Amino acid sequence: MSGVLVVREAGFAPVKGMRHLALRAVDLDVRGAVGNRAYCLVDVARARVLRTVQHPSLIAITARELDDGLALTLPTGETAYAPAAPAGETLRCDYWGRQVGLLLTEGPHAQLASDFLGTEVRLARAPRGGVVFADPVTVLTTASLEAVGMRAESARFRATLVVETDEPWVEDDWAGRLITVGGATLRVGGPVPRCAVVDHHPVTGVKDVRLLKRLVRERPTNRAGEPMFGVYATVVEPGRVDVTP
C-alpha cells in the first residue's frame, strides 16, 4: 500500500540538540536528511555526546552550515563563524549506549558553546547517521499536532517532516507502509517515543509546558513509560522534498 502526502513542514538541526530549523526543502538519501546532525557537542572528559534532555539550553543556540563554514549564534546575537576544520583527532564517544567515532574540530565554536552552556565542550563532526537515535527520518501529521494543541509549535517534536492529514493518529497504523513525499519514497517504521524535551520551548529552550505528562495520559506508551507521538521512517527512494505552504 502506498500514498502521496503533502508536506507542510520540513527541518532539522545541523548540530545535534540545537534549534530545529524550519526549511523550505530537504534532500533525503538513504541516511536521512542531508545536513541533519552533521555535528554534535562532546564532553571530552566523559567521552559522551551531549544529550538535549540533559542540556535543554542547547535548543537556544542556532546552527547554520554554510558553504565555507559553520555559524553558531546565541540568543544574544553573539556568533562564532569559521570553517569547522578537523583537528585530526578522532574520539570514540557514547551515544545512548553505543560507540560512535567523532572527528573533533578546531575553531571558535567550542568556546562560544562552552561559555553559554556552563560546561566545557568540543564541536565534533559526526558520520552520517552517527548521532541519530533510530531510523533517520521522523514524520508528524498536522491532525495529530492539532489534537494536542501544538500545530503552531511543531518544532518541539523536532520532526524531519510534517505531513497533512485530516484525521489524528492515522499514522499509528502506517507501519510498513510506503509513502511518497515530494521526490522521495519512505517506508514507515515504528512509533517515536517522546522524552522531556517536548516540554521545552523550541526557540528559548526554557521549560514552559507539561506536554509530556499529558501525552503519557493520552497516548500509548512503551515499557519505559514514554508516550508515542509520530513515526520513524527509512528512505527507500532518495529525492528532494519541498514544503507546500
Short mmCIF file of C-alpha atoms in Angstrom, two decimals:
data_model
loop_
_atom_site.label_atom_id
_atom_site.label_comp_id
_atom_site.label_asym_id
_atom_site.label_seq_id
_atom_site.Cartn_x
_atom_site.Cartn_y
_atom_site.Cartn_z
CA MET A 1 0.00 0.00 0.00
CA SER A 2 1.34 3.45 -0.85
CA GLY A 3 0.19 7.03 -0.57
CA VAL A 4 1.22 10.50 -1.65
CA LEU A 5 1.33 13.05 1.17
CA VAL A 6 1.55 16.83 1.15
CA VAL A 7 4.49 18.10 3.21
CA ARG A 8 3.67 21.18 5.28
CA GLU A 9 6.95 21.50 7.18
CA ALA A 10 10.49 20.18 6.93
CA GLY A 11 13.51 20.75 9.09
CA PHE A 12 16.45 19.57 11.12
CA ALA A 13 19.35 20.82 13.26
CA PRO A 14 22.86 20.79 11.74
CA VAL A 15 24.27 20.39 15.26
CA LYS A 16 22.53 17.78 17.38
CA GLY A 17 20.30 19.32 20.04
CA MET A 18 20.47 22.88 18.77
CA ARG A 19 17.50 24.82 17.40
CA HIS A 20 15.34 22.89 14.94
CA LEU A 21 15.45 24.85 11.68
CA ALA A 22 12.36 25.26 9.51
CA LEU A 23 13.45 24.72 5.91
CA ARG A 24 11.75 25.19 2.56
CA ALA A 25 13.09 21.86 1.32
CA VAL A 26 15.22 18.92 2.40
CA ASP A 27 17.18 16.40 0.37
CA LEU A 28 16.65 12.84 1.57
CA ASP A 29 19.02 9.95 0.91
CA VAL A 30 19.27 6.50 2.48
CA ARG A 31 20.78 8.05 5.62
CA GLY A 32 18.08 10.66 6.07
CA ALA A 33 18.08 14.41 5.59
CA VAL A 34 21.35 15.66 4.14
CA GLY A 35 22.91 18.00 6.71
CA ASN A 36 20.96 16.71 9.69
CA ARG A 37 23.14 16.32 12.79
CA ALA A 38 26.33 16.75 10.80
CA TYR A 39 27.91 17.92 14.06
CA CYS A 40 27.45 17.42 17.78
CA LEU A 41 28.90 18.75 21.00
CA VAL A 42 31.05 16.43 23.06
CA ASP A 43 32.01 16.24 26.71
CA VAL A 44 35.56 15.10 26.03
CA ALA A 45 36.38 14.23 29.65
CA ARG A 46 33.47 11.76 29.76
CA ALA A 47 33.70 10.79 26.06
CA ARG A 48 29.99 11.45 25.74
CA VAL A 49 27.78 13.22 23.22
CA LEU A 50 25.71 15.96 24.88
CA ARG A 51 22.05 14.99 25.21
CA THR A 52 19.38 17.64 24.75
CA VAL A 53 17.27 16.25 27.58
CA GLN A 54 20.18 16.90 29.98
CA HIS A 55 21.20 20.21 28.40
CA PRO A 56 17.96 21.80 27.12
CA SER A 57 19.63 25.21 26.75
CA LEU A 58 21.23 23.73 23.62
CA ILE A 59 17.89 24.45 21.94
CA ALA A 60 18.55 28.20 22.22
CA ILE A 61 21.66 28.01 20.02
CA THR A 62 21.09 28.34 16.27
CA ALA A 63 23.47 26.45 13.98
CA ARG A 64 23.68 27.01 10.24
CA GLU A 65 26.01 25.13 7.95
CA LEU A 66 27.12 27.41 5.12
CA ASP A 67 29.23 26.73 2.03
CA ASP A 68 32.52 27.59 3.71
CA GLY A 69 31.87 27.00 7.39
CA LEU A 70 29.56 26.66 10.34
CA ALA A 71 27.89 29.51 12.22
CA LEU A 72 26.66 29.20 15.81
CA THR A 73 24.50 32.04 17.11
CA LEU A 74 23.45 32.63 20.71
CA PRO A 75 20.13 34.27 21.73
CA THR A 76 22.14 37.44 22.43
CA GLY A 77 23.20 37.57 18.78
CA GLU A 78 26.81 36.66 19.55
CA THR A 79 28.08 34.45 16.73
CA ALA A 80 31.01 32.14 16.12
CA TYR A 81 31.65 31.63 12.44
CA ALA A 82 34.56 29.84 10.85
CA PRO A 83 35.37 26.72 8.88
CA ALA A 84 34.92 23.84 11.29
CA ALA A 85 38.30 22.42 10.41
CA PRO A 86 39.03 18.87 11.56
CA ALA A 87 41.73 18.73 14.20
CA GLY A 88 42.80 15.27 13.10
CA GLU A 89 41.74 13.75 16.41
CA THR A 90 39.09 11.06 16.47
CA LEU A 91 37.27 10.40 19.72
CA ARG A 92 35.01 7.44 20.33
CA CYS A 93 32.03 8.58 22.36
CA ASP A 94 28.98 7.06 23.95
CA TYR A 95 25.69 7.92 22.27
CA TRP A 96 22.74 6.29 24.03
CA GLY A 97 24.70 3.14 24.79
CA ARG A 98 26.54 2.72 21.51
CA GLN A 99 30.00 3.86 20.49
CA VAL A 100 30.43 6.33 17.63
CA GLY A 101 33.65 7.74 16.18
CA LEU A 102 33.61 11.56 16.06
CA LEU A 103 36.15 13.94 14.50
CA LEU A 104 36.97 16.81 16.85
CA THR A 105 37.23 20.24 15.23
CA GLU A 106 39.13 23.45 15.87
CA GLY A 107 37.69 26.94 15.80
CA PRO A 108 35.74 29.40 17.97
CA HIS A 109 32.59 27.28 18.21
CA ALA A 110 33.68 25.26 21.24
CA GLN A 111 34.42 28.31 23.40
CA LEU A 112 31.15 30.01 22.49
CA ALA A 113 29.11 26.91 23.32
CA SER A 114 31.11 26.14 26.48
CA ASP A 115 30.59 29.62 27.90
CA PHE A 116 26.88 29.55 27.13
CA LEU A 117 26.24 26.06 28.50
CA GLY A 118 28.50 26.45 31.51
CA THR A 119 30.37 23.25 30.76
CA GLU A 120 33.42 22.54 28.64
CA VAL A 121 32.56 21.02 25.29
CA ARG A 122 34.12 20.45 21.87
CA LEU A 123 32.44 20.58 18.49
CA ALA A 124 32.79 17.33 16.56
CA ARG A 125 31.87 16.27 13.06
CA ALA A 126 29.67 13.18 13.12
CA PRO A 127 29.40 10.45 10.49
CA ARG A 128 26.07 10.37 8.64
CA GLY A 129 23.53 8.81 10.97
CA GLY A 130 26.07 8.56 13.78
CA VAL A 131 24.10 10.60 16.31
CA VAL A 132 20.59 9.65 15.23
CA PHE A 133 18.68 7.57 17.78
CA ALA A 134 16.77 5.22 15.47
CA ASP A 135 15.54 5.36 11.85
CA PRO A 136 16.84 8.50 10.13
CA VAL A 137 13.53 10.25 9.31
CA THR A 138 10.72 11.21 11.67
CA VAL A 139 7.23 12.14 10.47
CA LEU A 140 4.42 14.00 12.23
CA THR A 141 0.91 14.72 10.98
CA THR A 142 -0.93 18.03 11.12
CA ALA A 143 -4.09 16.48 12.55
CA SER A 144 -2.24 14.84 15.45
CA LEU A 145 -0.45 18.10 16.23
CA GLU A 146 -3.79 19.90 16.26
CA ALA A 147 -5.23 17.23 18.55
CA VAL A 148 -2.70 18.16 21.24
CA GLY A 149 -2.83 21.89 20.52
CA MET A 150 0.71 22.02 19.17
CA ARG A 151 0.25 22.75 15.48
CA ALA A 152 1.91 26.17 15.88
CA GLU A 153 4.78 24.71 17.93
CA SER A 154 5.53 21.55 15.98
CA ALA A 155 9.26 22.28 16.35
CA ARG A 156 9.01 20.95 19.93
CA PHE A 157 8.98 17.48 18.34
CA ARG A 158 11.94 18.18 16.01
CA ALA A 159 10.48 16.11 13.15
CA THR A 160 12.09 15.84 9.75
CA LEU A 161 8.68 16.19 8.07
CA VAL A 162 5.18 17.30 8.99
CA VAL A 163 2.58 15.95 6.55
CA GLU A 164 -1.04 16.93 6.00
CA THR A 165 -3.78 14.63 7.34
CA ASP A 166 -7.43 15.13 8.20
CA GLU A 167 -7.66 12.54 10.96
CA PRO A 168 -5.44 12.50 14.06
CA TRP A 169 -3.37 9.43 14.87
CA VAL A 170 -3.79 7.77 11.45
CA GLU A 171 -0.01 7.39 11.41
CA ASP A 172 -0.30 4.84 14.21
CA ASP A 173 -1.40 2.35 11.54
CA TRP A 174 1.24 3.20 8.93
CA ALA A 175 3.93 0.71 9.98
CA GLY A 176 5.37 -0.96 6.89
CA ARG A 177 3.55 1.38 4.54
CA LEU A 178 5.24 3.17 1.63
CA ILE A 179 4.55 6.89 1.42
CA THR A 180 5.62 9.40 -1.20
CA VAL A 181 6.79 12.83 -0.04
CA GLY A 182 7.97 15.10 -2.83
CA GLY A 183 10.56 13.25 -4.88
CA ALA A 184 11.26 10.66 -2.17
CA THR A 185 9.63 7.43 -1.06
CA LEU A 186 9.69 6.38 2.59
CA ARG A 187 8.88 3.18 4.40
CA VAL A 188 7.24 3.88 7.72
CA GLY A 189 8.60 2.12 10.76
CA GLY A 190 7.59 2.17 14.40
CA PRO A 191 6.32 4.97 16.64
CA VAL A 192 8.61 7.64 18.10
CA PRO A 193 8.92 7.61 21.92
CA ARG A 194 8.98 11.07 23.46
CA CYS A 195 11.05 12.48 26.32
CA ALA A 196 11.00 15.69 28.36
CA VAL A 197 12.50 17.74 25.51
CA VAL A 198 8.93 18.37 24.29
CA ASP A 199 8.29 20.41 27.45
CA HIS A 200 10.90 22.99 26.41
CA HIS A 201 10.18 25.98 24.19
CA PRO A 202 11.56 25.29 20.67
CA VAL A 203 13.33 28.68 20.50
CA THR A 204 14.39 29.53 24.05
CA GLY A 205 14.84 26.04 25.47
CA VAL A 206 13.00 27.14 28.61
CA LYS A 207 10.64 24.59 30.16
CA ASP A 208 7.22 26.17 29.72
CA VAL A 209 4.63 23.37 29.43
CA ARG A 210 3.87 19.93 30.83
CA LEU A 211 3.21 18.30 27.50
CA LEU A 212 4.99 15.05 28.29
CA LYS A 213 2.65 14.26 31.20
CA ARG A 214 -0.34 14.97 29.02
CA LEU A 215 0.95 12.66 26.29
CA VAL A 216 1.54 9.91 28.86
CA ARG A 217 -2.13 10.16 29.83
CA GLU A 218 -3.49 10.29 26.28
CA ARG A 219 -1.13 8.22 24.14
CA PRO A 220 0.20 4.64 24.10
CA THR A 221 3.47 4.24 25.98
CA ASN A 222 6.42 1.87 25.71
CA ARG A 223 7.90 -0.23 28.50
CA ALA A 224 9.89 2.76 29.73
CA GLY A 225 6.67 4.75 30.09
CA GLU A 226 7.49 7.05 27.16
CA PRO A 227 4.48 8.21 25.12
CA MET A 228 4.36 7.63 21.35
CA PHE A 229 3.96 10.58 19.02
CA GLY A 230 4.89 10.48 15.32
CA VAL A 231 6.59 7.70 13.39
CA TYR A 232 10.05 6.77 12.20
CA ALA A 233 10.78 6.10 8.54
CA THR A 234 13.56 4.93 6.27
CA VAL A 235 14.27 6.25 2.80
CA VAL A 236 13.51 3.77 0.01
CA GLU A 237 13.88 6.19 -2.92
CA PRO A 238 16.02 9.30 -2.30
CA GLY A 239 14.81 12.66 -3.51
CA ARG A 240 14.17 16.30 -2.79
CA VAL A 241 11.19 17.20 -0.63
CA ASP A 242 9.73 20.69 -1.00
CA VAL A 243 7.36 22.21 1.52
CA THR A 244 3.89 23.15 0.34
CA PRO A 245 2.81 26.29 2.25
#
